[in-house]
Coordinates of C-alpha atoms in Angstrom, one line a residue:
M282 CA 23.0 -27.7 -12.6
A283 CA 19.7 -29.2 -11.5
V284 CA 19.5 -30.1 -7.8
L285 CA 16.2 -32.0 -8.3
S286 CA 14.0 -32.9 -11.3
I287 CA 11.0 -35.0 -12.3
S288 CA 10.7 -36.6 -15.8
D289 CA 7.6 -38.0 -17.5
A290 CA 5.7 -37.7 -14.2
H291 CA 2.2 -39.0 -13.8
L292 CA -0.2 -38.4 -10.9
A293 CA -3.9 -38.8 -10.7
F294 CA -6.7 -38.6 -8.0
G295 CA -9.8 -39.9 -9.7
H296 CA -10.3 -39.6 -13.4
V297 CA -8.5 -36.3 -14.1
P298 CA -4.6 -36.5 -14.1
L299 CA -2.9 -33.8 -12.1
L300 CA 0.4 -34.6 -13.7
D301 CA 0.3 -35.9 -17.3
A302 CA 3.9 -36.8 -18.5
A303 CA 5.1 -33.6 -16.8
N304 CA 8.8 -32.5 -16.6
F305 CA 10.4 -30.0 -14.2
S306 CA 13.9 -29.2 -12.9
L307 CA 15.1 -26.9 -10.1
E308 CA 18.5 -25.4 -10.6
A309 CA 20.9 -24.4 -7.8
G310 CA 20.0 -20.9 -6.6
D311 CA 16.7 -20.9 -8.5
R312 CA 13.8 -18.9 -7.0
V313 CA 10.7 -20.4 -8.6
G314 CA 7.0 -19.5 -8.0
L315 CA 4.6 -22.3 -8.7
I316 CA 1.1 -21.1 -9.8
G317 CA -2.0 -22.6 -11.2
R318 CA -5.8 -23.1 -10.7
N319 CA -7.1 -24.4 -7.4
G320 CA -7.1 -28.2 -7.4
T321 CA -4.5 -28.7 -10.2
G322 CA -2.1 -30.5 -7.9
K323 CA 0.4 -27.9 -6.8
S324 CA 0.5 -29.0 -3.2
S325 CA 0.8 -32.6 -4.2
L326 CA 3.8 -31.8 -6.4
L327 CA 5.5 -30.1 -3.5
K328 CA 4.9 -33.1 -1.3
I329 CA 6.3 -35.4 -4.0
L330 CA 9.5 -33.3 -4.2
A331 CA 9.7 -33.3 -0.4
G332 CA 9.5 -37.1 -0.4
L333 CA 6.2 -37.2 1.4
E334 CA 4.2 -38.7 -1.5
K335 CA 5.1 -40.7 -4.6
L336 CA 4.4 -40.4 -8.3
D337 CA 2.1 -42.9 -10.0
D338 CA 4.7 -43.2 -12.7
G339 CA 7.8 -41.3 -13.8
L340 CA 11.2 -40.5 -12.4
L341 CA 12.2 -38.2 -9.4
Q342 CA 15.9 -37.4 -9.2
L343 CA 17.7 -35.7 -6.4
Q344 CA 21.3 -34.5 -6.1
Q345 CA 23.2 -36.8 -3.7
G346 CA 23.2 -35.5 -0.1
L347 CA 20.5 -32.9 -1.0
R348 CA 18.8 -31.4 2.1
T349 CA 15.2 -30.5 1.3
V350 CA 12.8 -28.9 3.8
Y351 CA 9.0 -28.6 3.2
V352 CA 6.8 -26.0 5.0
P353 CA 3.1 -26.8 4.5
Q354 CA 0.2 -24.3 4.5
E355 CA -0.8 -25.2 8.0
P356 CA 2.3 -26.1 10.0
E357 CA 2.0 -29.0 12.4
L358 CA 3.4 -28.0 15.7
D359 CA 3.1 -29.4 19.2
A360 CA 0.9 -26.9 21.2
Q361 CA 2.6 -27.9 24.5
S362 CA 6.2 -27.4 23.4
T363 CA 8.2 -24.2 23.6
I364 CA 9.2 -22.3 20.5
F365 CA 12.8 -23.3 21.2
D366 CA 11.9 -27.0 21.2
A367 CA 9.7 -26.6 18.1
V368 CA 12.5 -24.9 16.2
A369 CA 15.0 -27.5 17.4
D370 CA 13.0 -30.2 15.6
G371 CA 14.7 -28.9 12.5
V372 CA 18.0 -30.3 13.8
A373 CA 16.5 -33.4 15.3
E374 CA 19.1 -35.7 13.8
A375 CA 22.0 -33.7 15.1
R376 CA 20.4 -33.3 18.4
A377 CA 19.7 -37.1 18.8
L378 CA 23.1 -38.1 17.5
R379 CA 25.0 -35.8 19.9
L380 CA 23.0 -37.1 22.8
R381 CA 23.8 -40.7 21.7
F382 CA 27.5 -39.8 21.4
E383 CA 27.5 -38.3 24.9
Q384 CA 25.7 -41.3 26.4
H385 CA 27.4 -43.9 24.2
A386 CA 27.4 -47.5 25.0
P387 CA 30.3 -50.0 24.7
G388 CA 30.6 -51.1 21.1
D389 CA 29.3 -47.9 19.5
D390 CA 31.3 -46.6 16.5
L391 CA 32.3 -43.3 18.0
G392 CA 34.4 -42.4 14.9
A393 CA 31.5 -42.7 12.5
M394 CA 29.2 -40.8 14.9
Q395 CA 31.8 -38.0 15.3
E396 CA 32.2 -37.7 11.5
R397 CA 28.4 -37.5 11.0
L398 CA 28.1 -34.9 13.8
E399 CA 30.6 -32.8 12.0
Q400 CA 28.7 -33.1 8.7
L401 CA 25.5 -32.0 10.5
E402 CA 27.3 -29.3 12.5
G403 CA 25.8 -31.0 15.5
W404 CA 28.2 -29.8 18.1
T405 CA 26.7 -26.3 18.0
W406 CA 23.0 -27.0 17.3
E407 CA 21.9 -24.9 20.3
Q408 CA 23.7 -21.8 19.0
R409 CA 22.1 -22.3 15.6
V410 CA 18.7 -22.4 17.1
D411 CA 19.3 -19.3 19.2
E412 CA 20.7 -17.4 16.2
T413 CA 17.7 -18.3 14.1
L414 CA 15.2 -17.3 16.9
Q415 CA 17.0 -14.0 17.2
R416 CA 17.0 -13.4 13.5
L417 CA 13.3 -14.1 13.2
G418 CA 12.3 -12.2 16.4
L419 CA 11.0 -15.1 18.3
D420 CA 10.9 -15.7 22.1
G421 CA 12.1 -19.3 22.6
T422 CA 10.4 -19.6 26.0
R423 CA 6.8 -19.1 24.8
R424 CA 4.4 -22.0 24.3
V425 CA 3.4 -22.7 20.7
G426 CA -0.3 -23.1 21.8
E427 CA -0.3 -19.4 22.8
L428 CA 0.7 -18.1 19.3
S429 CA -1.4 -16.6 16.5
G430 CA -1.5 -18.1 13.1
G431 CA 1.2 -15.7 11.8
L432 CA 3.6 -16.5 14.6
K433 CA 3.1 -20.2 14.1
K434 CA 4.0 -19.8 10.4
R435 CA 7.1 -17.9 11.6
V436 CA 8.1 -20.8 13.9
A437 CA 7.6 -23.2 11.0
L438 CA 9.9 -21.1 8.9
A439 CA 12.5 -20.9 11.7
R440 CA 12.4 -24.8 12.0
A441 CA 13.0 -25.0 8.3
L442 CA 15.9 -22.5 8.2
V443 CA 17.7 -23.9 11.2
A444 CA 18.2 -27.1 9.2
R445 CA 20.2 -25.0 6.6
P446 CA 18.5 -26.7 3.6
D447 CA 19.7 -26.8 0.1
V448 CA 16.1 -26.6 -1.2
L449 CA 13.2 -24.8 0.6
L450 CA 9.7 -25.8 -0.4
L451 CA 7.0 -23.4 0.8
D452 CA 3.2 -23.9 0.4
E453 CA 1.3 -20.6 0.7
P454 CA 3.9 -18.9 3.0
T455 CA 2.0 -15.6 3.2
N456 CA -1.3 -17.0 4.6
H457 CA -2.0 -15.7 8.1
L458 CA 0.8 -13.1 7.7
D459 CA 0.1 -9.4 7.9
L460 CA 1.6 -6.8 5.6
E461 CA 4.7 -6.1 7.7
A462 CA 5.4 -9.8 8.2
I463 CA 5.1 -10.4 4.4
R464 CA 7.6 -7.7 3.7
W465 CA 9.9 -9.2 6.4
L466 CA 9.5 -12.6 4.7
E467 CA 10.5 -11.2 1.3
G468 CA 13.8 -10.0 2.8
L469 CA 14.3 -13.3 4.5
L470 CA 13.8 -15.3 1.3
N471 CA 15.9 -12.9 -0.8
A472 CA 18.8 -13.5 1.6
F473 CA 18.3 -17.3 1.5
G474 CA 21.3 -18.9 -0.3
G475 CA 19.7 -22.2 -1.5
S476 CA 17.1 -23.0 -4.1
L477 CA 13.5 -22.0 -3.5
L478 CA 10.2 -23.3 -4.8
L479 CA 7.0 -21.7 -3.4
I480 CA 3.3 -21.8 -4.0
T481 CA 1.5 -18.4 -3.6
H482 CA -1.3 -16.4 -5.2
D483 CA 0.2 -13.1 -3.9
R484 CA 1.3 -11.4 -7.1
A485 CA 3.4 -8.7 -5.4
F486 CA 5.2 -11.4 -3.4
L487 CA 5.9 -13.3 -6.6
D488 CA 7.4 -10.2 -8.2
A489 CA 9.5 -9.4 -5.1
V490 CA 10.9 -12.9 -4.6
C491 CA 10.8 -15.1 -7.7
T492 CA 13.0 -15.0 -10.8
R493 CA 11.1 -17.7 -12.7
I494 CA 7.4 -18.7 -12.8
V495 CA 6.2 -22.2 -13.4
E496 CA 2.6 -22.9 -14.1
L497 CA 0.8 -26.2 -13.6
D498 CA -1.8 -26.2 -16.3
R499 CA -3.8 -29.3 -17.5
G500 CA -1.2 -31.7 -16.2
Q501 CA 1.8 -29.9 -17.7
L502 CA 4.5 -27.8 -16.0
R503 CA 5.5 -24.8 -18.2
G504 CA 8.3 -22.4 -17.1
Y505 CA 8.5 -18.7 -17.8
P506 CA 11.6 -16.5 -17.1
G507 CA 11.2 -13.3 -15.2
N508 CA 8.6 -12.1 -12.7
F509 CA 4.8 -12.5 -12.7
A510 CA 4.2 -9.4 -14.9
A511 CA 6.4 -11.0 -17.6
F512 CA 4.6 -14.3 -17.2
Q513 CA 1.2 -12.7 -17.7
A514 CA 2.2 -11.2 -21.1
A515 CA 3.9 -14.4 -22.2
K516 CA 0.9 -16.6 -21.2
A517 CA -1.6 -14.4 -23.0
Y518 CA 0.5 -14.7 -26.2
E519 CA 0.8 -18.5 -25.7
L520 CA -3.0 -19.0 -25.2
Q521 CA -3.7 -16.9 -28.2
N522 CA -1.5 -19.1 -30.4
E523 CA -3.0 -22.3 -28.8
A524 CA -6.5 -21.1 -29.6
L525 CA -5.7 -20.4 -33.2
A526 CA -4.0 -23.8 -33.6
Q527 CA -6.9 -25.6 -32.1
A528 CA -9.4 -23.7 -34.2
R529 CA -7.5 -24.7 -37.4
F530 CA -7.4 -28.4 -36.2
D531 CA -11.1 -28.4 -35.4
K532 CA -12.0 -26.9 -38.8
V533 CA -10.0 -29.6 -40.6
L534 CA -11.5 -32.3 -38.4
A535 CA -15.0 -31.1 -39.2
Q536 CA -14.3 -31.2 -42.9
E537 CA -13.0 -34.7 -42.7
E538 CA -16.1 -35.8 -40.7
V539 CA -18.2 -34.4 -43.5
W540 CA -16.1 -36.3 -46.1
I541 CA -16.3 -39.7 -44.3
R542 CA -20.1 -39.4 -44.1
K543 CA -20.7 -38.9 -47.9
G544 CA -22.8 -41.2 -49.9
V545 CA -22.1 -44.8 -50.9
E546 CA -20.5 -43.9 -54.2
A547 CA -17.9 -41.7 -52.5
R548 CA -17.2 -44.3 -49.8
R549 CA -16.1 -46.8 -52.5
T550 CA -13.2 -44.7 -53.5
R551 CA -12.2 -43.2 -50.2
S552 CA -8.4 -43.2 -49.3
V553 CA -7.3 -45.7 -46.6
A554 CA -4.6 -43.3 -45.5
R555 CA -7.1 -40.5 -45.2
V556 CA -9.4 -42.6 -43.0
A557 CA -6.4 -43.5 -40.8
R558 CA -5.6 -39.8 -40.5
L559 CA -9.2 -39.0 -39.5
Q560 CA -9.1 -41.7 -36.8
E561 CA -5.8 -40.3 -35.5
M562 CA -7.3 -36.8 -35.4
R563 CA -10.4 -38.1 -33.5
T564 CA -8.0 -39.7 -30.9
Q565 CA -6.1 -36.4 -30.6
R566 CA -9.3 -34.4 -30.1
M567 CA -10.5 -36.8 -27.4
A568 CA -7.2 -36.6 -25.5
R569 CA -7.0 -32.8 -25.7
R570 CA -7.6 -31.0 -22.4
D571 CA -9.1 -27.6 -23.1
V572 CA -8.5 -24.5 -21.0
Q573 CA -10.8 -24.7 -17.9
G574 CA -13.6 -22.2 -17.9
R575 CA -13.4 -18.9 -16.0
V576 CA -15.4 -18.1 -13.0
R577 CA -18.3 -15.7 -13.9
L578 CA -18.9 -13.1 -11.2
D579 CA -21.8 -10.8 -10.9
I580 CA -23.4 -9.0 -8.0
D581 CA -26.6 -7.0 -7.5
A582 CA -26.0 -3.9 -5.5
G583 CA -29.7 -3.6 -4.8
S584 CA -31.2 -0.2 -3.9
A585 CA -28.7 2.5 -3.2
S586 CA -27.8 3.4 0.3
G587 CA -27.9 7.0 1.6
K588 CA -25.1 9.3 0.6
I589 CA -23.4 9.0 4.0
V590 CA -22.7 5.4 5.0
A591 CA -21.2 6.2 8.4
E592 CA -19.9 9.2 10.3
L593 CA -17.6 8.8 13.2
E594 CA -16.6 11.6 15.6
G595 CA -14.0 11.2 18.3
V596 CA -14.6 7.4 18.6
C597 CA -12.7 5.4 21.3
K598 CA -12.9 1.8 22.1
R599 CA -10.9 -0.1 24.8
F600 CA -10.7 -3.7 26.0
G601 CA -9.4 -3.5 29.5
E602 CA -6.3 -1.3 29.6
R603 CA -5.7 -1.7 25.9
A604 CA -6.9 1.0 23.5
V605 CA -8.0 -0.5 20.2
V606 CA -9.4 2.7 18.7
Q607 CA -8.4 6.1 20.1
D608 CA -10.1 9.5 19.1
F609 CA -10.9 8.4 15.5
S610 CA -13.1 10.6 13.2
T611 CA -14.0 10.0 9.6
T612 CA -16.9 10.2 7.1
I613 CA -17.6 7.3 4.8
L614 CA -19.6 8.0 1.7
R615 CA -21.6 5.8 -0.7
G616 CA -19.3 4.2 -3.2
D617 CA -16.1 4.5 -1.1
K618 CA -13.8 1.5 -1.4
I619 CA -11.8 1.4 1.8
G620 CA -8.9 -0.9 2.8
L621 CA -8.2 -1.6 6.5
I622 CA -4.4 -2.1 7.0
G623 CA -2.6 -3.2 10.2
P624 CA -0.9 -6.1 11.9
N625 CA -2.8 -9.0 13.2
G626 CA -4.6 -8.1 16.4
A627 CA -4.5 -4.3 15.6
G628 CA -8.3 -4.1 15.8
K629 CA -9.4 -4.1 12.1
T630 CA -12.5 -6.2 12.9
T631 CA -13.3 -4.0 15.9
L632 CA -13.1 -0.8 13.8
L633 CA -15.4 -2.4 11.2
K634 CA -18.0 -3.3 13.8
L635 CA -17.9 0.3 15.1
I636 CA -18.4 1.7 11.6
L637 CA -21.3 -0.6 10.9
G638 CA -23.0 -0.1 14.3
E639 CA -22.5 -3.7 15.5
L640 CA -20.4 -2.4 18.5
A641 CA -21.0 0.6 20.6
P642 CA -18.0 3.0 21.2
D643 CA -16.8 3.8 24.8
E644 CA -16.5 7.5 23.8
G645 CA -17.5 9.5 20.8
S646 CA -20.4 9.1 18.4
V647 CA -21.2 6.9 15.4
R648 CA -24.0 7.7 13.0
Q649 CA -25.0 5.1 10.4
G650 CA -26.5 6.0 7.0
T651 CA -29.9 4.9 5.7
R652 CA -31.0 1.9 3.6
L653 CA -27.8 -0.1 4.4
S654 CA -27.8 -3.7 3.2
V655 CA -24.6 -5.4 4.3
A656 CA -23.0 -8.7 3.1
Y657 CA -20.1 -10.3 4.9
F658 CA -17.2 -12.5 3.6
D659 CA -15.8 -14.3 6.6
Q660 CA -12.1 -15.3 6.4
M661 CA -12.7 -18.2 8.7
R662 CA -15.7 -19.5 6.6
A663 CA -17.6 -20.0 9.9
T664 CA -20.8 -19.0 8.2
L665 CA -20.7 -22.2 6.1
N666 CA -22.5 -25.3 7.4
P667 CA -20.1 -28.2 6.7
D668 CA -23.0 -30.7 6.5
A669 CA -25.2 -28.7 4.1
T670 CA -25.1 -29.3 0.3
L671 CA -23.7 -26.7 -2.1
A672 CA -27.2 -26.1 -3.5
D673 CA -28.8 -25.6 -0.1
T674 CA -26.0 -23.2 0.9
I675 CA -26.7 -21.0 -2.1
S676 CA -30.5 -21.2 -2.2
P677 CA -32.1 -23.1 0.7
G678 CA -35.4 -24.6 -0.1
S679 CA -35.5 -23.6 -3.7
E680 CA -34.0 -24.7 -7.0
W681 CA -33.9 -21.1 -8.4
I682 CA -32.0 -18.0 -7.5
E683 CA -32.7 -14.4 -8.5
I684 CA -29.9 -11.9 -9.2
G685 CA -31.4 -8.5 -9.9
T686 CA -33.9 -9.1 -12.7
Q687 CA -32.3 -12.4 -13.8
K688 CA -33.6 -15.8 -12.6
K689 CA -31.2 -18.8 -12.7
H690 CA -31.3 -22.4 -11.8
V691 CA -29.0 -23.1 -8.8
N692 CA -27.0 -25.7 -10.8
S693 CA -26.4 -23.1 -13.5
Y694 CA -25.3 -20.5 -10.9
L695 CA -22.9 -23.0 -9.3
A696 CA -21.4 -23.7 -12.7
D697 CA -20.5 -20.0 -13.0
F698 CA -18.2 -20.7 -10.0
L699 CA -16.8 -23.8 -11.6
F700 CA -18.9 -26.3 -9.6
S701 CA -20.2 -29.1 -11.9
P702 CA -23.9 -30.0 -11.6
A703 CA -22.8 -33.4 -10.2
R704 CA -21.4 -31.7 -7.1
A705 CA -24.5 -29.6 -6.3
N706 CA -25.6 -32.2 -3.7
S707 CA -22.2 -32.7 -2.3
P708 CA -21.6 -31.5 1.3
V709 CA -19.6 -28.4 2.0
K710 CA -17.1 -30.4 4.1
S711 CA -15.9 -32.2 0.9
L712 CA -14.6 -29.0 -0.6
S713 CA -11.0 -27.7 -0.5
G714 CA -10.1 -24.4 1.0
G715 CA -10.1 -22.6 -2.4
E716 CA -13.4 -24.2 -3.3
R717 CA -15.0 -23.1 0.0
N718 CA -13.9 -19.5 -0.7
R719 CA -15.5 -19.8 -4.2
L720 CA -18.7 -21.1 -2.6
L721 CA -18.7 -18.3 0.0
L722 CA -18.3 -15.8 -2.9
A723 CA -21.2 -17.5 -4.7
R724 CA -23.5 -17.1 -1.7
L725 CA -22.3 -13.6 -1.0
F726 CA -23.1 -12.5 -4.6
A727 CA -26.5 -14.3 -4.6
R728 CA -28.0 -11.6 -2.4
P729 CA -28.4 -7.9 -3.1
A730 CA -26.2 -5.7 -1.0
N731 CA -25.0 -2.1 -1.2
V732 CA -22.2 -2.6 1.4
L733 CA -19.7 -5.4 1.1
V734 CA -17.4 -6.4 4.0
L735 CA -14.6 -8.6 2.7
D736 CA -12.4 -10.1 5.4
E737 CA -9.4 -11.9 3.7
P738 CA -11.3 -12.9 0.5
T739 CA -8.0 -13.7 -1.3
N740 CA -6.9 -16.7 0.8
D741 CA -6.8 -19.9 -1.3
L742 CA -8.2 -18.2 -4.4
D743 CA -6.2 -18.7 -7.6
I744 CA -4.8 -15.7 -9.4
E745 CA -7.3 -15.7 -12.3
T746 CA -10.3 -15.6 -9.9
L747 CA -8.6 -12.8 -7.9
E748 CA -8.3 -10.8 -11.1
L749 CA -12.0 -11.3 -11.9
L750 CA -12.9 -10.3 -8.4
E751 CA -10.9 -7.2 -8.7
E752 CA -12.8 -6.3 -11.9
L753 CA -16.1 -6.9 -10.3
L754 CA -15.3 -4.7 -7.2
A755 CA -13.9 -2.0 -9.4
D756 CA -17.3 -1.8 -11.3
Y757 CA -19.4 -2.3 -8.1
D758 CA -21.6 0.8 -7.3
G759 CA -21.9 0.1 -3.5
T760 CA -19.4 0.6 -0.7
V761 CA -16.6 -1.9 0.0
F762 CA -14.6 -2.5 3.2
L763 CA -11.7 -4.7 2.5
V764 CA -9.3 -6.4 4.9
S765 CA -6.5 -8.2 3.0
H766 CA -2.8 -8.7 3.1
D767 CA -2.5 -9.2 -0.7
R768 CA -1.0 -5.9 -1.6
R769 CA -1.7 -6.1 -5.4
F770 CA -5.4 -7.0 -4.7
V771 CA -5.8 -4.0 -2.3
D772 CA -4.0 -1.7 -4.7
N773 CA -6.3 -2.6 -7.5
V774 CA -9.5 -2.2 -5.5
V775 CA -9.4 0.5 -2.8
S776 CA -9.5 4.3 -3.1
S777 CA -8.4 5.0 0.5
C778 CA -6.9 3.2 3.4
L779 CA -7.5 3.2 7.2
V780 CA -4.1 2.4 8.7
A781 CA -3.4 1.2 12.3
E782 CA -0.4 3.2 13.6
G783 CA -0.2 1.7 17.1
Q784 CA -1.7 2.3 20.5
G785 CA -5.2 2.6 19.1
L786 CA -4.4 5.4 16.6
W787 CA -5.9 5.1 13.1
R788 CA -5.2 7.4 10.2
E789 CA -6.8 7.7 6.8
Y790 CA -4.7 7.9 3.7
V791 CA -6.0 8.7 0.2
G792 CA -5.0 6.1 -2.3
N793 CA -3.8 2.5 -2.1
V794 CA -1.1 0.6 -0.2
Q795 CA 1.7 2.0 -2.3
D796 CA 0.5 5.5 -1.8
W797 CA 0.3 4.9 2.0
L798 CA 3.8 3.5 2.0
L799 CA 5.2 6.4 0.0
Q800 CA 3.4 9.0 2.2
S801 CA 4.5 7.3 5.5
Q802 CA 8.1 7.0 4.2
R803 CA 8.3 10.7 3.4
A804 CA 6.8 11.6 6.7
A805 CA 9.4 9.4 8.5
E806 CA 12.2 11.0 6.5
L807 CA 11.0 14.5 7.3
Q808 CA 10.7 13.6 11.0
A809 CA 14.2 12.2 11.0
K810 CA 15.5 15.4 9.4
A811 CA 13.7 17.5 12.0
A812 CA 14.9 15.5 14.9
P813 CA 18.6 16.8 15.0
A814 CA 17.3 20.4 14.7
T815 CA 15.0 19.8 17.6
A816 CA 17.7 18.2 19.7
G817 CA 20.0 21.1 18.9
A818 CA 17.4 23.7 19.9
A819 CA 16.9 21.9 23.3
V820 CA 20.5 22.6 24.4
P821 CA 20.9 26.2 25.7
A822 CA 23.3 28.2 23.4
P823 CA 25.8 30.7 24.7
A824 CA 24.6 34.3 24.6
S825 CA 27.3 35.3 22.0
T826 CA 26.1 32.6 19.5
A827 CA 22.4 32.7 20.2
A828 CA 21.7 34.7 17.1
A829 CA 23.5 32.1 15.0
T830 CA 21.1 29.2 15.8
P831 CA 19.4 27.5 12.9
A832 CA 16.0 28.7 13.9
A833 CA 17.2 32.4 13.8
L834 CA 18.7 32.0 10.3
P835 CA 16.6 32.9 7.2
K836 CA 15.7 30.0 4.8
R837 CA 18.7 29.4 2.5
K838 CA 18.0 30.2 -1.2
L839 CA 18.9 27.8 -4.0
S840 CA 22.4 28.1 -5.4
Y841 CA 22.8 28.7 -9.2
K842 CA 23.6 25.0 -9.7
E843 CA 20.5 23.9 -7.7
Q844 CA 18.2 26.3 -9.5
R845 CA 19.5 24.9 -12.8
E846 CA 18.9 21.4 -11.6
L847 CA 15.4 22.3 -10.6
D848 CA 14.7 23.8 -14.0
E849 CA 15.9 20.6 -15.8
L850 CA 14.0 18.1 -13.6
P851 CA 10.6 18.3 -15.4
A852 CA 12.2 17.4 -18.8
R853 CA 14.1 14.5 -17.2
I854 CA 11.0 13.2 -15.5
E855 CA 9.0 13.6 -18.8
Q856 CA 11.7 11.7 -20.7
L857 CA 11.7 8.8 -18.2
E858 CA 7.9 8.6 -18.1
A859 CA 7.9 8.4 -22.0
E860 CA 10.4 5.5 -21.9
Q861 CA 8.3 3.9 -19.1
Q862 CA 5.2 4.0 -21.3
Q863 CA 7.1 2.5 -24.2
L864 CA 8.4 -0.4 -22.0
A865 CA 4.9 -0.9 -20.6
A866 CA 3.5 -1.2 -24.2
L867 CA 6.3 -3.6 -25.1
M868 CA 5.7 -5.8 -22.0
G869 CA 1.9 -5.7 -22.7
G870 CA 2.3 -6.9 -26.3
T871 CA 3.4 -10.2 -27.8
E872 CA 6.6 -9.3 -29.8
L873 CA 8.9 -9.2 -26.7
Y874 CA 8.2 -12.8 -25.7
T875 CA 9.5 -14.1 -29.0
Q876 CA 12.9 -12.5 -28.5
G877 CA 14.2 -14.9 -25.8
A878 CA 14.7 -14.9 -22.0
A879 CA 17.7 -12.5 -22.0
R880 CA 15.7 -9.7 -23.8
I881 CA 12.7 -10.2 -21.5
Q882 CA 15.0 -9.9 -18.4
E883 CA 16.6 -6.8 -19.9
V884 CA 13.3 -5.0 -20.5
T885 CA 11.9 -5.9 -17.0
D886 CA 15.2 -4.8 -15.3
R887 CA 15.1 -1.5 -17.2
A888 CA 11.4 -0.9 -16.2
S889 CA 12.4 -1.5 -12.5
Q890 CA 15.3 1.0 -12.9
I891 CA 13.1 3.7 -14.3
E892 CA 10.7 3.3 -11.4
D893 CA 13.5 3.9 -8.9
Q894 CA 14.9 6.8 -10.9
L895 CA 11.6 8.5 -11.2
M896 CA 11.1 8.2 -7.4
Q897 CA 14.5 9.7 -6.8
L898 CA 13.8 12.6 -9.2
L899 CA 10.4 13.3 -7.7
E900 CA 11.8 13.4 -4.2
R901 CA 14.6 15.7 -5.3
W902 CA 12.1 18.0 -7.1
D903 CA 10.0 18.1 -3.9
T904 CA 13.1 19.0 -1.8
L905 CA 14.3 21.8 -4.1
S906 CA 10.8 23.2 -4.6
S907 CA 10.2 23.4 -0.9
R908 CA 13.3 25.6 -0.6

């Protein structure tokens, strides 16, 4: 049953409609991810569903008594209030009504007030706020103005959840959150009992939370069952069919245009119905909204740097009593693609500055390589002058730009990043967040550089641009330092990770985020297994049983059953991997997406099960082999 819906919805800002006779419904218990290009109107749609904005035309229907809460990208919180008071704003009606009940005046309808308080659970609103604060790990006595961006987002979520909404609308909930906070948010939303509609470009987050994907594309809302991986395959199949249909239509239209322009003799006998059909086809072609062009990314790595980019030996850095980097050593070579992972405030930027020689260590040595040409992508976009035009930002004082051996007009270069020539002289301050990120990428790639430092480049970028950026970085010959909390993006780009492990300790892991999580999980399991043995060894044993302590016993051999299990494991793993490859081919093709939602869900569920089974078998193999 739909809890809210829009029908034949129209919305426009300027000449391009954001919603063009669009339809959408949110069912009870739905977990929907809303995706689409930057500027297509996703945030506007969320505000309409939240009742903050109105449609130009169309019908919005809400279930009677529906409680809807909207959390914007940048939460609006009073900097002077405490966290408790900020979260209590989520139960503002219950709070005010109970106060009015307690201080009632003669003539007030206490019965109606009491009934409404019971509906809102207003008698216990303080307990609800305290429970929510405890659940989200927030200190209610702290001032909002002291908080980081990630903690402010957590306060906004607490304010939304304490209201116990039926529908939760989230706009970019993962912005400003570090990796651990994003994983925490996944668990929180998966435990949420109501309906969920969220906007995000984090593909791993979509896969972990959502059961349906809705794309806002050229004014229409199209739904796809399953996770983001299923959406990608279905969308590719859909676009292929659309391109074929449009090509056939354009061919027929071209033939009819040739016919209508024939000589005088032919025009005397032309069919009135055929002319009317041609006029209708012209109207359809003019009304058609083609797929928006793709961003074209290219970068000149310039001259190669030396083989060694940086060499750190026993580096330490402190700020006051706090150690940010403690006894860290590493060697970074040309072509390395390194991800820096850690919670907000762990010192990722400090470590980057130490590596690049912008900050001197307190102890230890740092040696930079030769011929380094560094380009920065700043997450705060502070390097952009808001009053400068787009053209001056890219190429100040010139209409031309050189990328390697290629020379381009600045308007043509901006068009590669989806900025029309008419906007070349617009000020930077007129751009949205996603457009500013695209402009910063355009400026970054306009200059040769053999070292790229990317600090949260994924914020506000749409998924298609993220995928193109991934491809560019994968083929880039220079060195990349990447700070990002988008796990899928980091996984697809980096070859190793520098991970903050607390108290200034940094450790290097080969591989991507998933490899780091797997390695750290195994290390934690081994440490947990070793702990009881260590605790047992610390207690002095009686002399008569000293020889029987675990440390004195030889390593136990495998039993016959365990040896047989070990011998059979390779074949079982090979069988599952073969099935996994078949499912991957099926999900990457087009046939599956003609077989209905149930079949798609069955295949994606089985793929997830195989992944879990393989992990269990590999861990079992590791355990038995070590014995």
